[in-house]
C-alpha atoms as one frame of an Amber mdcrd trajectory, in Angstrom:
protein
   9.859   9.292  16.805   6.930   8.072  14.721   3.916   6.706  16.512   3.987
   3.712  14.167   7.507   2.598  13.241   6.603   1.005   9.909   9.216  -1.299
   8.371  10.664  -0.055   5.081   9.458  -3.081   3.107   5.881  -2.528   4.295
   6.000   1.154   3.317   7.421   0.277  -0.117   4.738  -2.365  -0.664   1.981
   0.123   0.205   3.520   2.755  -2.094   3.699   0.208  -4.925   0.080  -0.744
  -4.210  -1.012   2.896  -4.667   1.029   3.209  -7.871  -0.375  -0.054  -9.281
  -3.938   0.880  -8.343  -3.619   4.249 -10.121  -2.176   2.531 -13.200  -5.115
   0.134 -13.237  -7.681   2.893 -12.684  -7.055   4.659 -16.004  -9.376   4.090
 -18.943  -8.248   0.977 -20.828  -5.065   0.316 -18.880  -2.231  -1.419 -20.657
  -1.322  -4.801 -19.176  -4.515  -4.860 -17.071  -4.190  -8.542 -16.172  -0.600
  -8.061 -15.059  -1.591  -5.027 -12.992  -4.459  -6.899 -11.325  -2.133  -9.746
 -10.428   0.441  -7.307  -9.057  -2.247  -5.594  -6.981  -3.306  -8.945  -5.540
   0.286  -9.916  -4.646   0.886  -6.557  -2.988  -2.414  -6.744  -1.096  -1.456
 -10.139   0.315   2.060  -8.943   1.184   0.629  -5.935   3.038  -2.189  -7.825
   4.783   0.046 -10.608   6.105   3.108  -8.525   6.951   4.575  -9.487  10.358
   4.331  -5.860  11.522   0.588  -6.284  12.081   1.373  -8.895  14.778   3.409
  -6.447  16.844   1.901  -4.215  19.555   2.356  -1.149  17.309   0.484  -2.852
  14.468  -2.486  -4.201  16.408  -4.635  -1.098  16.126  -6.753  -0.221  13.087
  -5.217   3.254  13.343  -1.875   1.792  12.229  -3.363   0.632   8.924  -5.024
   3.991   8.388  -1.776   5.796   9.147   0.160   3.613   6.681  -2.313   4.468
   3.907  -2.207   8.156   4.848   1.589   8.184   4.968   2.019   6.462   1.624
  -0.886   8.231  -0.063   0.726  11.688   0.217   1.988  11.501  -3.365  -1.589
  11.014  -4.644  -2.647  14.429  -3.426   0.409  16.206  -4.819  -0.004  14.571
  -8.240  -3.670  15.548  -8.407  -2.937  19.202  -7.668
């Protein structure tokens, strides 16, 4: 069993955050305003997710692990 049992909606939001951030990070991104707004909405959704109020979500390590878990695709795309 995982050390941090992340809810599916939290994992999806973090994955979408990474995708949106990468789309915004390119030179002259298309729809930059829309992407910035999406990034803000996702950031709020992640930050205020109820999971962080549970015993498993109290530690800073849980946030780090969520970013590590959802950031796997960044390393494989860069290779």
